[in-house]
Amino acid sequence: MAKPRPVRGIQPSRRLRPNARKILAVRIDEIYQYDGLVGDPRNITELHDMRIAFKRLRYLLEIFGEAFTQDLGPFLDEVKRLQDLLGDIHDCDVQVPMLVAHLAWLEEQESQSVAAMLIRGQRASSPDNSDVALAQFRSRLNAARRADERPGIHTLIAQRRSARIALYEQFTTQWRRLKYERFRHRLETALGIVTS
Amino acid sequence: MAQPWTVNGLTPDAVFRSAAGRIILTRWREMMSYQDGTLAGADIEELHAMRVSSRRLRAAMDAFADAFPPREFRRYLREVKRITDTLGDARDLDVTIAHLDALLVDLTPIDRPGVIGLMSRYQARREIETTHIASLFAQLENDGFSTQFEKWIAKHTGVKVTKLRPAPPEMP
């Protein structure tokens, strides 16, 4: 996770508003440093870092909102929308590897169960009738195997991958819209960081 | 999501240091108000509310870091981060289990065993997280962390929690 950039010149004995402006200016800038990087859906780390940058800004707008006369609610809604979208993308990016790891875990469990079953089978006496013995072996093997759990996990993986594509498309649409609507300039004007 | 408590006495022309004390102490009390419900475990929304409050608290501490001596600040922030992370691990599992549970209805019979198996694995992990939460709070209690933290905030901001009387939001 990208660490927040330090903010210079904070004076704790002065009023909240001028200090808040300094902090918010840096945090807004942090979001826009990812602008060129999030155009590629494969940049998982940058998308995650941008989500964290949005989250920091969102909390700061909530915390410092009291110090500003202008209603920051509409800006907060936009920031939250983008943060949520990036959060959903991140969930997909985390869940797919977890599900793949779960498949590997199932395989490991299965091989352990089958190995244990074979050892038990060697110790136990087998029926004289080879058909009965084979049927018993198959029954125990099926009980030890966890193959029936795999299709559902593959389905979940496919769902998450498909959702990720759709979410990323939504994110880029929203991000382009914010830039088109000069969101940064409007927010910085509302906060008194820049004059219109 | 639980609404944040109103920060009493916070005005637009507040001094940075004093605002730090008011906001951090309010968020601290807000977070701790969910402790009993979280430990009881009967309603997963109590843990959710506590986690959200802990994130608000952490964000407030980050925002007002300059009002405190850096070394001590890092120590207290580390403890708050530990609370957030511990609650977060449990919350993530709650959300995932609920999400998988909701999916079950629409899944084909072929897909169900896998999702049910995954849910039971997550439920086992969730039970472990419950013990982590209980031991974390027991340790905070033994260390007298709450009193230490409130005194430390008061020392550096001039805001005492007894004077602040943070109030939960009014019920509709």
Coordinates of C-alpha atoms in Angstrom, one line a residue:
Chain A
M1 CA 0.0 0.0 0.0
A2 CA 1.3 3.5 -0.9
K3 CA 2.1 5.6 2.1
P4 CA 0.5 9.0 2.3
R5 CA 2.8 11.8 1.3
P6 CA 3.9 14.0 4.3
V7 CA 2.2 17.3 4.5
R8 CA 4.5 20.2 5.3
G9 CA 3.7 23.3 7.3
I10 CA 0.9 22.1 9.6
Q11 CA 0.5 24.5 12.6
P12 CA -1.5 22.7 15.3
S13 CA -2.0 26.0 17.3
R14 CA -3.7 27.7 14.3
R15 CA -7.2 27.3 13.1
L16 CA -8.5 24.0 11.6
R17 CA -9.4 25.4 8.1
P18 CA -6.0 26.5 6.8
N19 CA -4.4 23.3 8.1
A20 CA -7.2 21.2 6.6
R21 CA -6.6 23.0 3.2
K22 CA -2.9 22.0 3.2
I23 CA -3.7 18.3 4.1
L24 CA -6.6 18.1 1.6
A25 CA -4.5 19.6 -1.2
V26 CA -1.9 16.9 -0.9
R27 CA -4.5 14.1 -0.6
I28 CA -6.3 15.3 -3.8
D29 CA -3.1 15.4 -5.6
E30 CA -2.3 11.9 -4.6
I31 CA -5.4 10.6 -6.3
Y32 CA -4.5 12.3 -9.6
Q33 CA -1.0 10.9 -9.6
Y34 CA -2.7 7.5 -10.6
D35 CA -4.5 9.1 -13.5
G36 CA -2.3 7.6 -16.3
L37 CA -1.8 4.3 -14.5
V38 CA -5.3 3.1 -14.0
G39 CA -6.0 3.1 -17.7
D40 CA -4.6 -0.4 -17.8
P41 CA -6.9 -3.0 -16.1
R42 CA -3.8 -5.1 -15.3
N43 CA -2.3 -2.5 -13.0
I44 CA -3.8 -4.1 -9.9
T45 CA -1.5 -2.4 -7.4
E46 CA -2.1 1.1 -8.8
L47 CA -5.9 0.5 -8.8
H48 CA -5.6 -0.6 -5.2
D49 CA -3.4 2.4 -4.2
M50 CA -5.9 4.7 -5.9
R51 CA -8.7 3.2 -3.9
I52 CA -6.7 3.9 -0.7
A53 CA -6.1 7.5 -1.9
F54 CA -9.8 7.9 -2.4
K55 CA -10.5 6.4 1.0
R56 CA -8.1 8.8 2.7
L57 CA -9.7 11.8 0.9
R58 CA -13.2 10.6 1.8
Y59 CA -12.5 10.4 5.5
L60 CA -10.7 13.7 5.5
L61 CA -13.7 15.4 3.8
E62 CA -15.9 13.9 6.5
I63 CA -13.5 15.0 9.3
F64 CA -12.8 18.5 8.1
G65 CA -16.3 19.2 6.6
E66 CA -17.2 21.2 9.7
A67 CA -14.5 23.7 8.9
F68 CA -15.8 24.7 5.5
T69 CA -18.9 26.8 4.8
Q70 CA -19.6 25.2 1.5
D71 CA -21.6 21.9 1.4
L72 CA -19.1 19.2 0.7
G73 CA -21.8 16.5 0.5
P74 CA -21.9 16.2 -3.3
F75 CA -18.1 15.9 -3.5
L76 CA -18.2 13.3 -0.8
D77 CA -20.8 11.3 -2.8
E78 CA -18.6 11.3 -5.9
V79 CA -15.5 10.3 -3.9
K80 CA -17.4 7.5 -2.2
R81 CA -18.8 6.2 -5.5
L82 CA -15.3 5.9 -7.0
Q83 CA -13.9 4.4 -3.8
D84 CA -16.7 1.8 -3.7
L85 CA -16.1 0.8 -7.4
L86 CA -12.4 0.5 -6.8
G87 CA -13.2 -1.5 -3.6
D88 CA -15.3 -3.9 -5.6
I89 CA -12.6 -4.3 -8.2
H90 CA -10.1 -5.0 -5.4
D91 CA -12.4 -7.6 -3.9
C92 CA -12.3 -9.5 -7.3
D93 CA -8.6 -9.1 -7.5
V94 CA -8.2 -10.7 -4.0
Q95 CA -10.9 -13.3 -4.3
V96 CA -9.8 -14.9 -7.5
P97 CA -6.4 -15.9 -6.2
M98 CA -8.0 -17.1 -2.9
L99 CA -10.4 -19.3 -4.9
V100 CA -7.5 -20.7 -7.0
A101 CA -5.7 -21.4 -3.7
H102 CA -8.8 -23.1 -2.4
L103 CA -8.8 -25.5 -5.4
A104 CA -5.2 -26.3 -4.6
W105 CA -6.2 -26.9 -1.0
L106 CA -9.0 -29.3 -2.1
E107 CA -6.5 -31.2 -4.2
E108 CA -4.1 -31.5 -1.2
Q109 CA -7.0 -32.6 1.1
E110 CA -8.0 -35.2 -1.5
S111 CA -4.5 -36.7 -2.0
Q112 CA -4.2 -37.0 1.8
S113 CA -7.6 -38.7 2.1
V114 CA -6.9 -41.1 -0.7
A115 CA -3.5 -41.9 0.8
A116 CA -5.1 -42.6 4.2
M117 CA -7.8 -44.7 2.5
L118 CA -5.2 -46.8 0.7
I119 CA -3.3 -47.5 3.9
R120 CA -6.5 -48.5 5.7
G121 CA -7.4 -50.7 2.8
Q122 CA -4.1 -52.5 3.0
R123 CA -4.6 -53.2 6.7
A124 CA -8.2 -54.4 6.3
S125 CA -9.1 -57.8 4.9
S126 CA -10.8 -57.7 1.5
P127 CA -13.8 -59.7 0.5
D128 CA -13.0 -62.8 -1.6
N129 CA -15.4 -61.7 -4.3
S130 CA -13.3 -59.3 -6.5
D131 CA -16.5 -57.5 -7.8
V132 CA -17.5 -56.7 -4.2
A133 CA -14.0 -55.7 -3.3
L134 CA -13.8 -53.4 -6.3
A135 CA -17.2 -51.8 -5.5
Q136 CA -16.1 -51.2 -1.9
F137 CA -12.9 -49.7 -3.1
R138 CA -14.7 -47.4 -5.5
S139 CA -17.1 -46.3 -2.7
R140 CA -14.3 -45.5 -0.4
L141 CA -12.4 -43.7 -3.1
N142 CA -15.4 -41.5 -3.9
A143 CA -15.9 -40.6 -0.3
A144 CA -12.2 -39.6 0.0
R145 CA -12.2 -37.5 -3.2
R146 CA -13.6 -34.0 -3.2
A147 CA -14.0 -33.7 -6.9
D148 CA -17.6 -32.7 -6.5
E149 CA -16.5 -29.5 -4.8
R150 CA -14.5 -28.2 -7.7
P151 CA -17.2 -27.2 -10.2
G152 CA -18.7 -24.7 -7.8
I153 CA -15.3 -23.1 -7.2
H154 CA -14.7 -22.8 -10.9
T155 CA -18.1 -21.1 -11.3
L156 CA -17.2 -18.6 -8.6
I157 CA -13.9 -17.9 -10.3
A158 CA -15.7 -17.3 -13.6
Q159 CA -18.2 -15.0 -11.9
R160 CA -15.6 -12.9 -10.2
R161 CA -13.6 -12.5 -13.4
S162 CA -16.6 -11.5 -15.3
A163 CA -17.7 -9.0 -12.6
R164 CA -14.2 -7.6 -12.6
I165 CA -14.4 -6.7 -16.3
A166 CA -17.8 -5.0 -15.8
L167 CA -16.6 -3.1 -12.7
Y168 CA -13.5 -1.9 -14.4
E169 CA -15.5 -0.6 -17.3
Q170 CA -17.8 1.3 -14.8
F171 CA -14.8 2.7 -13.0
T172 CA -13.2 4.1 -16.2
T173 CA -16.5 5.6 -17.3
Q174 CA -17.0 7.3 -13.9
W175 CA -13.3 8.5 -13.8
R176 CA -13.5 10.0 -17.3
R177 CA -16.7 11.7 -16.3
L178 CA -15.2 13.3 -13.2
K179 CA -12.3 14.6 -15.3
Y180 CA -14.7 15.9 -18.0
E181 CA -16.7 17.7 -15.3
R182 CA -13.5 19.2 -13.8
F183 CA -14.2 17.6 -10.5
R184 CA -10.7 18.4 -9.1
H185 CA -11.0 22.1 -9.9
R186 CA -14.5 22.3 -8.4
L187 CA -13.5 20.6 -5.2
E188 CA -10.3 22.6 -4.8
T189 CA -12.4 25.8 -5.4
A190 CA -14.9 24.7 -2.8
L191 CA -12.2 24.1 -0.3
G192 CA -10.4 27.4 -1.1
I193 CA -7.3 25.7 -2.3
V194 CA -7.6 27.5 -5.6
T195 CA -9.6 30.5 -6.6
S196 CA -12.0 30.1 -9.5
Chain B
M1 CA -23.9 1.7 8.1
A2 CA -24.0 3.2 11.6
Q3 CA -24.0 7.0 11.5
P4 CA -21.0 8.7 13.1
W5 CA -21.6 10.4 16.5
T6 CA -21.9 14.2 16.4
V7 CA -18.7 15.9 17.7
N8 CA -19.8 18.1 20.5
G9 CA -18.4 21.6 20.6
L10 CA -16.7 21.5 17.2
T11 CA -17.0 24.8 15.4
P12 CA -15.9 26.0 12.0
D13 CA -13.3 28.3 13.6
A14 CA -11.9 25.6 15.9
V15 CA -8.2 25.4 16.6
F16 CA -6.6 22.4 14.9
R17 CA -5.3 20.9 18.2
S18 CA -8.6 21.2 20.0
A19 CA -10.5 19.8 17.0
A20 CA -8.1 16.9 17.1
G21 CA -9.0 16.1 20.7
R22 CA -12.7 16.5 20.2
I23 CA -12.9 14.3 17.0
I24 CA -10.5 11.6 18.1
L25 CA -12.1 11.2 21.6
T26 CA -15.6 11.1 20.0
R27 CA -14.6 8.5 17.5
W28 CA -12.9 6.5 20.3
R29 CA -16.0 6.5 22.5
E30 CA -18.2 5.7 19.4
M31 CA -16.0 2.7 18.6
M32 CA -15.9 1.4 22.1
S33 CA -19.7 1.7 22.5
Y34 CA -20.0 -1.4 20.2
Q35 CA -17.6 -3.5 22.2
D36 CA -20.2 -5.4 24.2
G37 CA -22.3 -6.2 21.1
T38 CA -19.3 -7.3 19.2
L39 CA -18.1 -9.6 21.9
A40 CA -21.7 -11.0 22.3
G41 CA -21.6 -12.0 18.7
A42 CA -25.3 -12.3 18.3
D43 CA -25.6 -9.6 15.6
I44 CA -22.8 -9.3 13.0
E45 CA -23.8 -5.6 12.4
E46 CA -22.4 -4.7 15.8
L47 CA -18.9 -5.8 14.7
H48 CA -19.5 -4.0 11.4
A49 CA -20.4 -0.8 13.2
M50 CA -17.4 -1.1 15.5
R51 CA -15.1 -1.7 12.5
V52 CA -16.5 1.3 10.7
S53 CA -16.0 3.5 13.8
S54 CA -12.4 2.1 14.2
R55 CA -11.6 3.2 10.6
R56 CA -13.1 6.7 11.3
L57 CA -10.9 6.8 14.4
R58 CA -7.8 5.8 12.5
A59 CA -8.5 8.3 9.8
A60 CA -8.9 11.0 12.4
M61 CA -5.6 10.1 14.0
D62 CA -3.9 10.2 10.6
A63 CA -5.5 13.6 9.9
F64 CA -4.3 15.1 13.2
A65 CA -1.0 13.4 13.6
D66 CA 0.8 16.8 13.7
A67 CA -0.9 17.6 17.0
F68 CA 1.0 14.9 18.8
P69 CA 4.6 13.9 19.6
P70 CA 5.6 11.5 16.7
R71 CA 6.9 8.6 18.7
E72 CA 4.0 8.3 21.2
F73 CA 1.6 8.9 18.3
R74 CA 3.0 5.9 16.4
R75 CA 2.6 3.7 19.4
Y76 CA -1.1 4.6 19.9
L77 CA -1.8 4.5 16.2
R78 CA -0.3 1.0 16.1
E79 CA -2.8 -0.2 18.8
V80 CA -5.7 1.4 17.0
K81 CA -4.5 -0.2 13.8
R82 CA -4.4 -3.6 15.5
I83 CA -8.1 -3.1 16.6
T84 CA -9.1 -2.2 13.0
D85 CA -7.2 -5.1 11.5
T86 CA -8.5 -7.7 13.9
L87 CA -12.1 -6.5 13.4
G88 CA -11.5 -6.3 9.7
D89 CA -10.4 -10.0 9.4
A90 CA -13.6 -11.1 11.1
R91 CA -15.8 -8.7 9.1
D92 CA -14.3 -9.8 5.8
L93 CA -15.3 -13.3 6.6
D94 CA -18.8 -12.3 7.7
V95 CA -19.3 -10.5 4.4
T96 CA -17.9 -13.4 2.3
I97 CA -20.0 -16.0 4.1
A98 CA -23.1 -13.9 3.7
H99 CA -22.3 -13.4 0.0
L100 CA -21.8 -17.1 -0.6
D101 CA -25.0 -17.9 1.3
A102 CA -26.9 -15.5 -0.9
L103 CA -25.5 -17.1 -4.1
L104 CA -26.6 -20.6 -3.1
V105 CA -30.2 -20.1 -4.1
D106 CA -29.3 -19.5 -7.8
L107 CA -26.6 -22.1 -8.1
T108 CA -27.0 -25.4 -10.0
P109 CA -26.9 -28.6 -7.9
I110 CA -23.4 -29.3 -9.5
D111 CA -22.0 -26.0 -8.1
R112 CA -23.5 -26.2 -4.6
P113 CA -21.2 -28.7 -2.9
G114 CA -18.1 -26.5 -3.7
V115 CA -19.7 -23.4 -2.4
I116 CA -21.0 -25.1 0.8
G117 CA -17.5 -26.6 1.3
L118 CA -15.9 -23.2 1.0
M119 CA -18.5 -21.6 3.4
S120 CA -17.7 -24.2 6.0
R121 CA -14.0 -23.5 5.7
Y122 CA -14.6 -19.8 6.1
Q123 CA -17.0 -20.4 9.1
A124 CA -14.2 -22.4 10.8
R125 CA -11.8 -19.5 10.3
R126 CA -14.5 -17.1 11.6
E127 CA -14.7 -18.9 14.9
I128 CA -10.9 -18.5 15.3
E129 CA -11.3 -14.7 14.6
T130 CA -13.9 -14.6 17.4
T131 CA -11.2 -15.8 19.9
H132 CA -8.7 -13.2 18.5
I133 CA -11.2 -10.4 19.1
A134 CA -11.9 -11.6 22.6
S135 CA -8.2 -11.8 23.5
L136 CA -7.5 -8.4 22.0
F137 CA -10.1 -6.7 24.1
A138 CA -9.0 -8.6 27.2
Q139 CA -5.5 -7.4 26.7
L140 CA -6.6 -3.8 26.1
E141 CA -8.6 -4.0 29.4
N142 CA -5.7 -5.5 31.3
D143 CA -3.4 -2.8 30.0
G144 CA -5.8 0.0 30.9
F145 CA -5.5 1.2 27.4
S146 CA -8.7 3.2 27.3
T147 CA -7.7 5.4 30.3
Q148 CA -4.2 5.8 29.0
F149 CA -5.4 6.8 25.5
E150 CA -7.9 9.3 26.8
K151 CA -5.4 10.9 29.2
W152 CA -2.8 11.1 26.4
I153 CA -5.3 12.8 24.0
A154 CA -6.3 15.3 26.8
K155 CA -2.6 16.1 27.6
H156 CA -1.8 17.1 24.0
T157 CA -5.1 18.7 23.0
G158 CA -6.5 20.1 26.2
V159 CA -9.8 18.2 25.6
K160 CA -11.0 15.9 28.4
V161 CA -13.5 13.2 27.5
T162 CA -15.5 14.0 30.7
K163 CA -16.0 17.6 29.5
L164 CA -16.7 16.5 25.9
R165 CA -19.5 14.1 26.7
P166 CA -19.6 12.6 23.2
A167 CA -23.2 11.7 22.3
P168 CA -24.6 9.0 20.1
P169 CA -26.8 10.2 17.2
E170 CA -30.5 10.7 18.1
M171 CA -32.7 7.8 17.2
P172 CA -35.4 8.6 14.6

